[in-house]
PDB file of C-alpha atoms and ligand atoms in Angstrom:
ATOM      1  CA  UNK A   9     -13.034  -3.930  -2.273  1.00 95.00           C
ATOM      2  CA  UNK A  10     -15.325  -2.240   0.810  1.00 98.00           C
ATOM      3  CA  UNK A  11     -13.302   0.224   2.559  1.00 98.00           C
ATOM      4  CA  UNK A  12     -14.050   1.443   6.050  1.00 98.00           C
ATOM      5  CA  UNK A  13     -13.696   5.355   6.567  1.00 98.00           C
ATOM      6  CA  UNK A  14     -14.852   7.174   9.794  1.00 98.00           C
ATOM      7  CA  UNK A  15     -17.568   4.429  10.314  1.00 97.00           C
ATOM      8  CA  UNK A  16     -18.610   4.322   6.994  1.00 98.00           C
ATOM      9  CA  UNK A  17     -18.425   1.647   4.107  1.00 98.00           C
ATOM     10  CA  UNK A  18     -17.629   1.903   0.940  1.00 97.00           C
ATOM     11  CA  UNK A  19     -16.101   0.948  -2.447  1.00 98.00           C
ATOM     12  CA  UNK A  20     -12.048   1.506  -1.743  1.00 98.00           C
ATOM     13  CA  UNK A  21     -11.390   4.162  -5.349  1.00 97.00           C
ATOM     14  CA  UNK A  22     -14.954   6.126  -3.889  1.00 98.00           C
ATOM     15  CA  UNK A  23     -13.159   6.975   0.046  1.00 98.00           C
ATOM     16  CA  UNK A  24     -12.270  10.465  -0.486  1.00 98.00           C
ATOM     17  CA  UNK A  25     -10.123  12.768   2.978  1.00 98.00           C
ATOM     18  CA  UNK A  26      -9.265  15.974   2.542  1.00 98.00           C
ATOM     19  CA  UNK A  27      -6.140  17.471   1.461  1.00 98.00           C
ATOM     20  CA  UNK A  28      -6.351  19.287   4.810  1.00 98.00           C
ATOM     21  CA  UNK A  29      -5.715  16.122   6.687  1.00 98.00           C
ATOM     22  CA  UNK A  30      -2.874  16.038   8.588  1.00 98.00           C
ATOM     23  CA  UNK A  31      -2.024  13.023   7.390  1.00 98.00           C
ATOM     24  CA  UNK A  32      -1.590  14.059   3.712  1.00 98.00           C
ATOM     25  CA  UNK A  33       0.269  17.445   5.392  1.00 98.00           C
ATOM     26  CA  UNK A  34       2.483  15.812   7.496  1.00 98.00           C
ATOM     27  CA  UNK A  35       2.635  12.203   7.784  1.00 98.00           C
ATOM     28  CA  UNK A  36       0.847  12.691  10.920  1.00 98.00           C
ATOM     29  CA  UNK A  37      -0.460   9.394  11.849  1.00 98.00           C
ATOM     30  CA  UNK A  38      -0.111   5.789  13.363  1.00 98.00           C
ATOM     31  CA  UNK A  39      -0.543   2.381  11.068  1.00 98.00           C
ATOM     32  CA  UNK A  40      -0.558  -0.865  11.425  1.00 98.00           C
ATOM     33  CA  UNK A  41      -1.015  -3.766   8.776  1.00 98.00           C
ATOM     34  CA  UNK A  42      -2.474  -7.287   9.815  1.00 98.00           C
ATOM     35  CA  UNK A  43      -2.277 -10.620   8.244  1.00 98.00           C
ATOM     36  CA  UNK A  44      -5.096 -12.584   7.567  1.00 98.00           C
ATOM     37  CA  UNK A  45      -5.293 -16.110   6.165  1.00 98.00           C
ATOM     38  CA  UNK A  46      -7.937 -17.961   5.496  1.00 96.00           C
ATOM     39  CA  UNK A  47     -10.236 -15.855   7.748  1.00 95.00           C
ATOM     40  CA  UNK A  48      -7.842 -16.445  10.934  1.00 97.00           C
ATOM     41  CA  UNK A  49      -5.518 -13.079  12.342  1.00 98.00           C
ATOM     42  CA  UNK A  50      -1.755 -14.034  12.953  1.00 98.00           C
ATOM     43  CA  UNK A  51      -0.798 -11.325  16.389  1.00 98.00           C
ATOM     44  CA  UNK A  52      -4.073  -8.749  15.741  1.00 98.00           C
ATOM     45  CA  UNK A  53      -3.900  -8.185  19.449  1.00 98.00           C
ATOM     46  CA  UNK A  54      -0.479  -7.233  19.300  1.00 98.00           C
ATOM     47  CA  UNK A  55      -0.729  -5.256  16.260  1.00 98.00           C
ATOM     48  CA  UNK A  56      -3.702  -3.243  17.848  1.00 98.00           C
ATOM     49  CA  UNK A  57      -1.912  -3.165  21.429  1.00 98.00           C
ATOM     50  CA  UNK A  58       1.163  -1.521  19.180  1.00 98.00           C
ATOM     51  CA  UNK A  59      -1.173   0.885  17.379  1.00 98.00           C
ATOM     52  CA  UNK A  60      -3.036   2.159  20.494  1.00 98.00           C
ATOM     53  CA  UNK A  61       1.051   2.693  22.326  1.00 98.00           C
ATOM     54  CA  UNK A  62       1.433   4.635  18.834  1.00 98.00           C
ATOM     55  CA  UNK A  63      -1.333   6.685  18.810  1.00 98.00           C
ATOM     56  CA  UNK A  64      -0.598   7.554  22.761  1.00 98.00           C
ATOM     57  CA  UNK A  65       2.843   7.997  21.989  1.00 98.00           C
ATOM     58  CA  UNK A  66       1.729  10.812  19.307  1.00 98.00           C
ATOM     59  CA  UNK A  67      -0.542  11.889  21.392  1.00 98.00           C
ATOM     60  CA  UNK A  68      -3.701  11.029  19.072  1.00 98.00           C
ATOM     61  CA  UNK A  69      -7.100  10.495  20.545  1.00 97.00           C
ATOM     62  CA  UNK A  70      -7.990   6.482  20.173  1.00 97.00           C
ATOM     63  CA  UNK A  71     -11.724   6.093  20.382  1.00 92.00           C
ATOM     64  CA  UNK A  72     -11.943   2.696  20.478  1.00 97.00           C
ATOM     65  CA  UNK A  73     -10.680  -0.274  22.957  1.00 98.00           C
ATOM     66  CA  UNK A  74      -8.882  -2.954  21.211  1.00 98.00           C
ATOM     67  CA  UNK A  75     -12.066  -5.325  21.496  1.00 98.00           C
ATOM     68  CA  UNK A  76     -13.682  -2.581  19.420  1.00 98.00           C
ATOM     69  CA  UNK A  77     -10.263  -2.997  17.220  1.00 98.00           C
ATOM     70  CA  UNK A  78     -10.964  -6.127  16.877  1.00 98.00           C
ATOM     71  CA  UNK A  79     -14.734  -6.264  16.301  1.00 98.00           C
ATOM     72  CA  UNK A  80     -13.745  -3.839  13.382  1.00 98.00           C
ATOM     73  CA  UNK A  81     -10.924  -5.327  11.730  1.00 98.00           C
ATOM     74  CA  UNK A  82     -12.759  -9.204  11.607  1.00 98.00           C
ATOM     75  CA  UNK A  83     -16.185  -7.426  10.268  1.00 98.00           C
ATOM     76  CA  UNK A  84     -14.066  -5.474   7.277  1.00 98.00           C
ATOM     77  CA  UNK A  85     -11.986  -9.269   6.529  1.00 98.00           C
ATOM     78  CA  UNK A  86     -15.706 -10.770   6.390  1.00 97.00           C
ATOM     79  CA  UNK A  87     -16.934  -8.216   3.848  1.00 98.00           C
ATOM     80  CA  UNK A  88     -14.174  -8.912   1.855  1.00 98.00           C
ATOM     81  CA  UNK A  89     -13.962 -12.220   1.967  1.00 96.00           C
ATOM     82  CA  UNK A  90     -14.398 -12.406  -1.707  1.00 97.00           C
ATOM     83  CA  UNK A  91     -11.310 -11.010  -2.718  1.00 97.00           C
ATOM     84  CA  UNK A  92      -9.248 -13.872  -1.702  1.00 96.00           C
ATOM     85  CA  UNK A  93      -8.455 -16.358   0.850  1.00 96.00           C
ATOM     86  CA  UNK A  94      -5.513 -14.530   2.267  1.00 98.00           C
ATOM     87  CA  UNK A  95      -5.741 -10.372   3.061  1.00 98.00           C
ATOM     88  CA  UNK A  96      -4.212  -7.874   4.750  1.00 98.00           C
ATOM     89  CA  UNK A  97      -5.470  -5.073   6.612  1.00 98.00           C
ATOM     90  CA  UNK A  98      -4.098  -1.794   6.279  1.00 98.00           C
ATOM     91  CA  UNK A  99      -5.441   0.774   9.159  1.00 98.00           C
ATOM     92  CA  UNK A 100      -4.482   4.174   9.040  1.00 98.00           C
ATOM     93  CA  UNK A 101      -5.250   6.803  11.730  1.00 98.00           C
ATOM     94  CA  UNK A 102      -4.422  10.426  11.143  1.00 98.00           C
ATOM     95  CA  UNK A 103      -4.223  12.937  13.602  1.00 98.00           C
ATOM     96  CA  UNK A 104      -7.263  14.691  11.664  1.00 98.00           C
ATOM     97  CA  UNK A 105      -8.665  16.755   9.149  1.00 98.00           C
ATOM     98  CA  UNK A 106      -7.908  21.042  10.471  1.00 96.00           C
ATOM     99  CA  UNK A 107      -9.016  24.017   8.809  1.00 95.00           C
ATOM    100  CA  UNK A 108      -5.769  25.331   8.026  1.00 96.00           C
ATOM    101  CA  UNK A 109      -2.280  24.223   7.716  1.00 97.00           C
ATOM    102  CA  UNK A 110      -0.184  24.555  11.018  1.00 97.00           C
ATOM    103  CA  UNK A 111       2.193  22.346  12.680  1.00 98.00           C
ATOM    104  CA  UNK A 112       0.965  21.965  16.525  1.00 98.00           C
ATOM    105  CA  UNK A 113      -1.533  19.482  17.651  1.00 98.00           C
ATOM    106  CA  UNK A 114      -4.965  20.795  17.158  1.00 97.00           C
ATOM    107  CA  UNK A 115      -7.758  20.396  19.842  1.00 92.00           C
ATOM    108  CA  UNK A 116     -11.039  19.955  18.620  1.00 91.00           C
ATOM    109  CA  UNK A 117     -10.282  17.547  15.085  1.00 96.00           C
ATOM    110  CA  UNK A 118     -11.248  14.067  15.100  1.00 97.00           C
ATOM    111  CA  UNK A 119      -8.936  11.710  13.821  1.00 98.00           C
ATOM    112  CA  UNK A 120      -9.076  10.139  10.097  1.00 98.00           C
ATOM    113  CA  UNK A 121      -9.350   6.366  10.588  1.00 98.00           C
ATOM    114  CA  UNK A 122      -9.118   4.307   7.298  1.00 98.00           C
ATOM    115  CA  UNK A 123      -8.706   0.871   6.557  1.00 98.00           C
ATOM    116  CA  UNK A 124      -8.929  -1.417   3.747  1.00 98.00           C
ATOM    117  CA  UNK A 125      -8.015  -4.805   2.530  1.00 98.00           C
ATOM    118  CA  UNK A 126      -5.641  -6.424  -0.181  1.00 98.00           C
ATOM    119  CA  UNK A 127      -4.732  -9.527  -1.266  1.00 97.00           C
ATOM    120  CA  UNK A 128      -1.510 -11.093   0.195  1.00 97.00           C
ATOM    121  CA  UNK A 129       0.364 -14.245  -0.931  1.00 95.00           C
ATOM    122  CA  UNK A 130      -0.049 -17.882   0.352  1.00 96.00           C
ATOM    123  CA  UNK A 131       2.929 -18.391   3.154  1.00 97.00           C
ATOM    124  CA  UNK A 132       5.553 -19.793   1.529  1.00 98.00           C
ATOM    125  CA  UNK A 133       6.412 -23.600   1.567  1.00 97.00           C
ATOM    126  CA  UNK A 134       7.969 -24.959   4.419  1.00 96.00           C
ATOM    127  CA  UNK A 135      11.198 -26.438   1.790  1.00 96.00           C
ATOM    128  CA  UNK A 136      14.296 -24.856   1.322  1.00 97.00           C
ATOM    129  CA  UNK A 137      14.600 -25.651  -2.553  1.00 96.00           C
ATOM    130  CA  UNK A 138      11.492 -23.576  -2.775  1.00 97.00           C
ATOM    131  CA  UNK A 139      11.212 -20.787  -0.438  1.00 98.00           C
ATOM    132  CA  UNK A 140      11.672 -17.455  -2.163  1.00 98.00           C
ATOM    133  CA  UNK A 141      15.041 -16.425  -1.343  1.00 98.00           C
ATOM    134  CA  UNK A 142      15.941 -12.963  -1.138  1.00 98.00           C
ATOM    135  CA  UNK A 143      19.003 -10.901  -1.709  1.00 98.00           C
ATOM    136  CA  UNK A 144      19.990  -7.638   0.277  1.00 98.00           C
ATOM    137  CA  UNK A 145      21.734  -4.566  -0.196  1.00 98.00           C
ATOM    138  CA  UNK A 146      23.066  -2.572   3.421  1.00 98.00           C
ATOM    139  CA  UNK A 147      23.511   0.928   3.598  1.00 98.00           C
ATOM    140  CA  UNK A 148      23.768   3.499   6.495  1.00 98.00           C
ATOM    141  CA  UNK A 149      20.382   4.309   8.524  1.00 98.00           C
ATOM    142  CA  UNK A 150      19.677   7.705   7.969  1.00 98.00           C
ATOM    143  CA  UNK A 151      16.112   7.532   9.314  1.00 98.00           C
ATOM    144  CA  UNK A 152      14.902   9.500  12.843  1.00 98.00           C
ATOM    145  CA  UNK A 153      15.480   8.423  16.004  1.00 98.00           C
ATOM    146  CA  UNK A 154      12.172   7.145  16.762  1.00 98.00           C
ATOM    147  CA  UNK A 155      11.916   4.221  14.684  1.00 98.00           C
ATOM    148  CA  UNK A 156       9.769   2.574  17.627  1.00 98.00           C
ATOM    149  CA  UNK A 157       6.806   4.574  16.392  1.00 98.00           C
ATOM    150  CA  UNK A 158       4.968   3.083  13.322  1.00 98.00           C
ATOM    151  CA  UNK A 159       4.696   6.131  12.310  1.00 98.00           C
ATOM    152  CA  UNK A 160       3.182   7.056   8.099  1.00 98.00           C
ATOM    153  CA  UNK A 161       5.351   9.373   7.457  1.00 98.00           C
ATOM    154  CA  UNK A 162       7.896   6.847   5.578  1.00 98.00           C
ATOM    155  CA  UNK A 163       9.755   9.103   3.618  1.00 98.00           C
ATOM    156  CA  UNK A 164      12.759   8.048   5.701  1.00 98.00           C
ATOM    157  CA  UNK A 165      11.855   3.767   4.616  1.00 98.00           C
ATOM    158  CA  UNK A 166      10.775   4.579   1.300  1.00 98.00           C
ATOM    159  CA  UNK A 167      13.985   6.391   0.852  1.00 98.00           C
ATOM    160  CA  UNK A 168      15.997   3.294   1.655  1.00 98.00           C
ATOM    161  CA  UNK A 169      13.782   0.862   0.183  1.00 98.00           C
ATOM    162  CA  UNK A 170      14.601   2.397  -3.027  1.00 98.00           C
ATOM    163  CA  UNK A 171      17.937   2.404  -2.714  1.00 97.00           C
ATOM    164  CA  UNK A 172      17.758  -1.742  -2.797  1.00 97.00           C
ATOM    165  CA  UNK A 173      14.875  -1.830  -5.357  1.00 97.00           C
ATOM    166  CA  UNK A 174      16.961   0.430  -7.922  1.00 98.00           C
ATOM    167  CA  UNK A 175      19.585  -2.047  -8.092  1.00 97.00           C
ATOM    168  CA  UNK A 176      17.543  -4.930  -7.865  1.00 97.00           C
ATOM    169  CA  UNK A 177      17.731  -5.903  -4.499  1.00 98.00           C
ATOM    170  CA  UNK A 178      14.525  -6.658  -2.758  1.00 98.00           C
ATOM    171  CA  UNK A 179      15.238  -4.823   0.509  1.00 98.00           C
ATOM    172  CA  UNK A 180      17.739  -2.542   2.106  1.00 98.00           C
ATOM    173  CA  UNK A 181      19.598  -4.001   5.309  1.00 98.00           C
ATOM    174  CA  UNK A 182      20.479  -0.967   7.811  1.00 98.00           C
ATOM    175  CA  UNK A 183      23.505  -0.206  10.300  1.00 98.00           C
ATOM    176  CA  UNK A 184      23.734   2.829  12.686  1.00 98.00           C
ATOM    177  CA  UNK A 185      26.558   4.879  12.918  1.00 98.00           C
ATOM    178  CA  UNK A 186      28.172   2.422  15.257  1.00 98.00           C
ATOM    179  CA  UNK A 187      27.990   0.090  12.417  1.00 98.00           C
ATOM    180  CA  UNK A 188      25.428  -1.535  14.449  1.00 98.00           C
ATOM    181  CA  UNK A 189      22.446  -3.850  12.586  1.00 98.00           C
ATOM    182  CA  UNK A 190      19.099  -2.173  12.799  1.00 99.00           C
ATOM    183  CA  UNK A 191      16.818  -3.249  10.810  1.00 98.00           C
ATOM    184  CA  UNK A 192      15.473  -3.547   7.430  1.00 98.00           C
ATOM    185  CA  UNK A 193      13.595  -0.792   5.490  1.00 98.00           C
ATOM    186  CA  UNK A 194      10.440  -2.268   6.065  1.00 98.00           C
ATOM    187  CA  UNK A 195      11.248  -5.743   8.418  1.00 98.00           C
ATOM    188  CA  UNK A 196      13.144  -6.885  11.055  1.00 99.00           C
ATOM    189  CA  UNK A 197      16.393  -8.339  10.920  1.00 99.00           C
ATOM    190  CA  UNK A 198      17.671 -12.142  12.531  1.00 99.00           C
ATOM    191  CA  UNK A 199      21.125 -13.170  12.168  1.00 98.00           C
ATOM    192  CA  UNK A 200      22.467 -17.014  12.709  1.00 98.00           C
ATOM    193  CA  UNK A 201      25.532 -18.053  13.412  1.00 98.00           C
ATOM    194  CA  UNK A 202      26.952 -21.579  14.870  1.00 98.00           C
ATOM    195  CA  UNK A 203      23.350 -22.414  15.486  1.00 97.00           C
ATOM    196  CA  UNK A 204      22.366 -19.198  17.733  1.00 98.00           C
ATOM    197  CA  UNK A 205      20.005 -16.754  16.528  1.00 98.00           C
ATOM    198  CA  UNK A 206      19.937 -13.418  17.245  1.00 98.00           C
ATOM    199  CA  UNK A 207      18.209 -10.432  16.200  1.00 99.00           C
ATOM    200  CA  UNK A 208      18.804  -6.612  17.341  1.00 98.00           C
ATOM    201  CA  UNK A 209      17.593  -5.542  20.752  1.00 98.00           C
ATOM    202  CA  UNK A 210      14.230  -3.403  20.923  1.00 98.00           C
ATOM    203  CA  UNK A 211      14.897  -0.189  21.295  1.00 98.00           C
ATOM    204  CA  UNK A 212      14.186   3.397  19.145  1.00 98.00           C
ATOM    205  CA  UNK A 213      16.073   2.387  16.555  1.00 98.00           C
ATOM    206  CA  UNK A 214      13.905  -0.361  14.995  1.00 98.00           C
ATOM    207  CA  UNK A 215      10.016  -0.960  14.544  1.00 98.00           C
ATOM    208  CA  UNK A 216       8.814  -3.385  17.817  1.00 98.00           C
ATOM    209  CA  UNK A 217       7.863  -6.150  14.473  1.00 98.00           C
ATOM    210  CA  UNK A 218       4.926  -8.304  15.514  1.00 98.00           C
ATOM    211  CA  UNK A 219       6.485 -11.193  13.432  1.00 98.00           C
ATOM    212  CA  UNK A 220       9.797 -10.686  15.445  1.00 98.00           C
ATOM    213  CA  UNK A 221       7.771 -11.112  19.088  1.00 98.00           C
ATOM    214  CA  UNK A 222       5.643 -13.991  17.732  1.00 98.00           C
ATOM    215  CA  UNK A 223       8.819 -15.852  16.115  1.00 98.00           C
ATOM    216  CA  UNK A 224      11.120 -14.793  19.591  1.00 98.00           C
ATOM    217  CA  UNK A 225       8.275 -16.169  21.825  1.00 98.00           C
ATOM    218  CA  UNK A 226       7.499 -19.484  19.840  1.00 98.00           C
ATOM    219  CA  UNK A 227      10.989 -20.272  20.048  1.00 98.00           C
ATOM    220  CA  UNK A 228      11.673 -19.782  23.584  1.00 98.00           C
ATOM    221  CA  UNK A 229       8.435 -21.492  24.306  1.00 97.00           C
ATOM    222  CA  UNK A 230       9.406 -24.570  21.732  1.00 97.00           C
ATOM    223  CA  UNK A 231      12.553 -24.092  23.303  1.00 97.00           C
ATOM    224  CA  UNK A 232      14.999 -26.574  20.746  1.00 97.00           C
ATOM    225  CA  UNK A 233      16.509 -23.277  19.286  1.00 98.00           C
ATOM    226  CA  UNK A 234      19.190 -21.164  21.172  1.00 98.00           C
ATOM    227  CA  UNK A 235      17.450 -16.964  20.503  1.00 98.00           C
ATOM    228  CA  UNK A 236      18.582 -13.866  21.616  1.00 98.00           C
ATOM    229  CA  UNK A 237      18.199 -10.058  21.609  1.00 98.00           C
ATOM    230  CA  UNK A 238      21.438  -8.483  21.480  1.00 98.00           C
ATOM    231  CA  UNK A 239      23.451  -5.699  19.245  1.00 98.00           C
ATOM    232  CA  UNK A 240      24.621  -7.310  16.630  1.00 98.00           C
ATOM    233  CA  UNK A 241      28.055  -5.542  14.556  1.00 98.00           C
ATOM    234  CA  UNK A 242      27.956  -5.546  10.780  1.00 98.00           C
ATOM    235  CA  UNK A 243      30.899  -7.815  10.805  1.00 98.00           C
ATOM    236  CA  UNK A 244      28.710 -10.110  12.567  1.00 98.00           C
ATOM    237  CA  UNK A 245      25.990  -9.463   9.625  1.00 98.00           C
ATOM    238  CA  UNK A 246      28.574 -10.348   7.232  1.00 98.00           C
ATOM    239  CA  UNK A 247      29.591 -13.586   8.872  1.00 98.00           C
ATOM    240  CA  UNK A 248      26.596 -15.208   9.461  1.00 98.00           C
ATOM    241  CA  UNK A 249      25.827 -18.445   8.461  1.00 98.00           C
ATOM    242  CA  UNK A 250      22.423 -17.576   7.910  1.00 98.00           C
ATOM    243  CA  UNK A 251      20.235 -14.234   7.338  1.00 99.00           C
ATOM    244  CA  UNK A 252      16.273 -13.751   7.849  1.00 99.00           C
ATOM    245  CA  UNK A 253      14.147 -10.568   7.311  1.00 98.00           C
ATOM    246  CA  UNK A 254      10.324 -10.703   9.122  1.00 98.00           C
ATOM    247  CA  UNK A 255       7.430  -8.938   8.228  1.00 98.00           C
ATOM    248  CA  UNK A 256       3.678  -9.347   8.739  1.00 97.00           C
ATOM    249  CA  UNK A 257       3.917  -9.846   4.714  1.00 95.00           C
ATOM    250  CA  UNK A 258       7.299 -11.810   4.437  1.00 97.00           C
ATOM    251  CA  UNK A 259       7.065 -13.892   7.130  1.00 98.00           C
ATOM    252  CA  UNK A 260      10.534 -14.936   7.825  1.00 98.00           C
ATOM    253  CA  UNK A 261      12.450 -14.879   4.779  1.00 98.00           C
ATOM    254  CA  UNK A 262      15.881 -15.986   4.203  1.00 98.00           C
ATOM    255  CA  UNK A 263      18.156 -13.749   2.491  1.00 98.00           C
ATOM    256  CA  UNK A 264      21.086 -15.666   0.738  1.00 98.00           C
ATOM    257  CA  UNK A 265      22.876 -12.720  -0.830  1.00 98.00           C
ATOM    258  CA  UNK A 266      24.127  -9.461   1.090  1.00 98.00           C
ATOM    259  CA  UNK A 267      25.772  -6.522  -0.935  1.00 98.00           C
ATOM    260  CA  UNK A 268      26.481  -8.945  -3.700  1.00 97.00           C
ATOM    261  CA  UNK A 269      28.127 -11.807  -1.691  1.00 98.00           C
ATOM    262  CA  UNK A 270      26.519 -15.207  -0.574  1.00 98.00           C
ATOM    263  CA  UNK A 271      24.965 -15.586   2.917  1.00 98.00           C
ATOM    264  CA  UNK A 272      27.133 -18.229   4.474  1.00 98.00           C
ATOM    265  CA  UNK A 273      27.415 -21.195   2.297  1.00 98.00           C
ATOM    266  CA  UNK A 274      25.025 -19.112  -0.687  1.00 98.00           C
ATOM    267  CA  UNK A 275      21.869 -21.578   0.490  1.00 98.00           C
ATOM    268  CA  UNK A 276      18.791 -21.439   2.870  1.00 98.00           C
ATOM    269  CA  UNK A 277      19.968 -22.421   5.611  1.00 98.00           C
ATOM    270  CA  UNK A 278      18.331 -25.450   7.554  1.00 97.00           C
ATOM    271  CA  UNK A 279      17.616 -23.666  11.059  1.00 98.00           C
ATOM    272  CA  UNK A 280      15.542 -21.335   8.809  1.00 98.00           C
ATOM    273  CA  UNK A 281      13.705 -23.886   8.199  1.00 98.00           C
ATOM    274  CA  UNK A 282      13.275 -25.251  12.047  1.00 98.00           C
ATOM    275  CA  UNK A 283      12.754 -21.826  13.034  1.00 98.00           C
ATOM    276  CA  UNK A 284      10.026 -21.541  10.569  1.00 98.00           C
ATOM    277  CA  UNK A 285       8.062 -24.815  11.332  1.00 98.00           C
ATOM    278  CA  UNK A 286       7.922 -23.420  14.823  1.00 98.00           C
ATOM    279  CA  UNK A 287       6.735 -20.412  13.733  1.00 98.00           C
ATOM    280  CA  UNK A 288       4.100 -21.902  11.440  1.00 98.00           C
ATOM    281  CA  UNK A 289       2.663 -24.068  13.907  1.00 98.00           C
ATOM    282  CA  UNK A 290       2.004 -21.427  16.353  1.00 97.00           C
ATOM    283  CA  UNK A 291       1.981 -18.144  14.901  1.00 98.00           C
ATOM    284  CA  UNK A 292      -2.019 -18.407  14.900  1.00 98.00           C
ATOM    285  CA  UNK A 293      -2.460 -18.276  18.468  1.00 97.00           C
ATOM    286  CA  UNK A 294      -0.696 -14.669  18.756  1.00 97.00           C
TER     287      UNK A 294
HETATM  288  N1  PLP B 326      10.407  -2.783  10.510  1.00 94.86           N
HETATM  289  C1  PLP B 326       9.833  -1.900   9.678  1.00 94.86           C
HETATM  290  C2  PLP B 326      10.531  -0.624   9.369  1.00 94.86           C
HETATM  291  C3  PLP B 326       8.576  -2.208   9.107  1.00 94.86           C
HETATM  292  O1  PLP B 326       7.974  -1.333   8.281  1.00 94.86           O
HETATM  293  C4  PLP B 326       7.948  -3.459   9.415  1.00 94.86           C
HETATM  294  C5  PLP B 326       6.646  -3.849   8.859  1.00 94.86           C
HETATM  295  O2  PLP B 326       6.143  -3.354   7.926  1.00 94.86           O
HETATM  296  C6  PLP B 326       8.614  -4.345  10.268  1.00 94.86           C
HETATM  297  C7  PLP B 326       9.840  -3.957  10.813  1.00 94.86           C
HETATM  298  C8  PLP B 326       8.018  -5.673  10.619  1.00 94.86           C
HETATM  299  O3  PLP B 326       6.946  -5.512  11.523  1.00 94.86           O
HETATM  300  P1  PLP B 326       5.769  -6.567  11.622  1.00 94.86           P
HETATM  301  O4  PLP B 326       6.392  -7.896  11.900  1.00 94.86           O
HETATM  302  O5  PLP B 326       4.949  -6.079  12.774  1.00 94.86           O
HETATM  303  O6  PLP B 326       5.033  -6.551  10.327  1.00 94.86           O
END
């Protein structure tokens, strides 16, 4: 696979940074990670628009408008097109490479941008007998309080994530101190319940998710399903009739099984399925 790294191309196990970069140091850095299928983006715009915010937020020096983004991202699918019919794009841009270790912003560095491509899997089928179903385990967020910022330094996430994956879960479901819904370690989080969907406001606490925007503006525009953005208790969480996590990756994914227990009736649930023809249809013009 071609990798791109400070304009240049090459093989992705040749790239080489150095340990000096801040991004290796610290975690100092912005990503973002785009699905591609069959050649066509699903919300590039708004996955560059949220990695230019991030890189502003962090104050990191973005040489490139987002046509340039774009022009980029497209170029490395195409030279990778033989690697499959469905990749993502993983772009990475460190603060920069400085010639010793020391915590404030340097000056004169340049950031690190990287970005390569990997294969992801076909979307899933459109049929609740089939669609993967996925089974959660909830535990208290103990991440920072900037969540907002898609930030690499994932410790926090990874930390979480693991405590699913070690007992066989396939993602950790998190609640603030309030005993609020936040998010998932690595997607968003949409409750149902009596038909209405909801999902947690936008705020620092969770990751703006592209797939959350694309699959709240569908549905308004569609405009058959009742959505809103609202906090959402765990007692709530544990009610639902239905639970979805969304990810560039996942999609929306029903979860049928929460700390053990079934997710409502124990089944997908059948506005998972309306929610996700919407989504389907449309998601390629974000
Ligand atoms: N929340 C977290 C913590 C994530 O890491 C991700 C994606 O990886 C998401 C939410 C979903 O965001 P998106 O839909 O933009 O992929």
């Amino acid at each position: 696979s071609i990798s791109y790294l400070n304009g240049e191309y090459q093989p992705l196990a040749e790239a080489r940074i150095s340990p000096l970069d801040r991004g290796f140091l610290f975690g100092d850095g912005i990503y973002e990670v785009i699905p591609y299928y069959g050649g066509k983006s699903v919300g590039l715009m708004p996955h560059i628009n949220r990695m230019i915010n991030g890189l502003a937020a962090i104050e990191i020096k973005n040489s490139h408008t987002a046509e340039e983004w774009k022009t980029l991202l497209d170029d490395l699918v195409e030279r990778n097109a033989d690697m499959g019919e469905n990749l993502g794009v993983y772009v990475h841009i460190s603060r920069g490479t400085d010639v010793k270790r020391y915590h404030p912003y340097p000056e004169n560095v340049e950031p690190t941008i990287f970005c390569f491509c990997f294969g992801i899997k076909d979307p899933e089928p459109l049929d609740r007998s089939a669609v993967t179903q996925y089974s959660l385990v909830s535990t208290e967020d103990l991440r920072w309080q900037r969540c907002h910022i898609k930030s690499t330094a994932l410790l926090g996430n990874v930390m979480h994530f693991q405590e699913g994956y070690s007992t066989g879960a396939d993602e950790a479901l998190l609640y603030n101190a309030n005993n609020e819904l936040t998010e998932g370690s690595s997607c968003n989080v949409f409750v149902v319940k009596d038909g209405k969907i909801s999902t947690p406001i936008q705020d620092n606490q969770i990751l703006p998710g592209i797939t959350r925007r694309i699959i709240l503006d569908s549905l308004k525009s569609d405009g058959n399903l009742d959505v809103e953005e609202r906090i959402i208790t765990m007692d709530e969480v544990r009610n639902a009739d239905e639970l979805w996590i969304t990810s560039s990756s996942k999609e929306i994914a029903p979860v049928t099984k929460l700390d053990g227990q079934p997710v409502g009736n124990g089944e997908v649930g059948e506005i998972w399925e309306q929610a996700f023809k919407v989504y389907t249809a449309s998601k390629f013009d974000f």
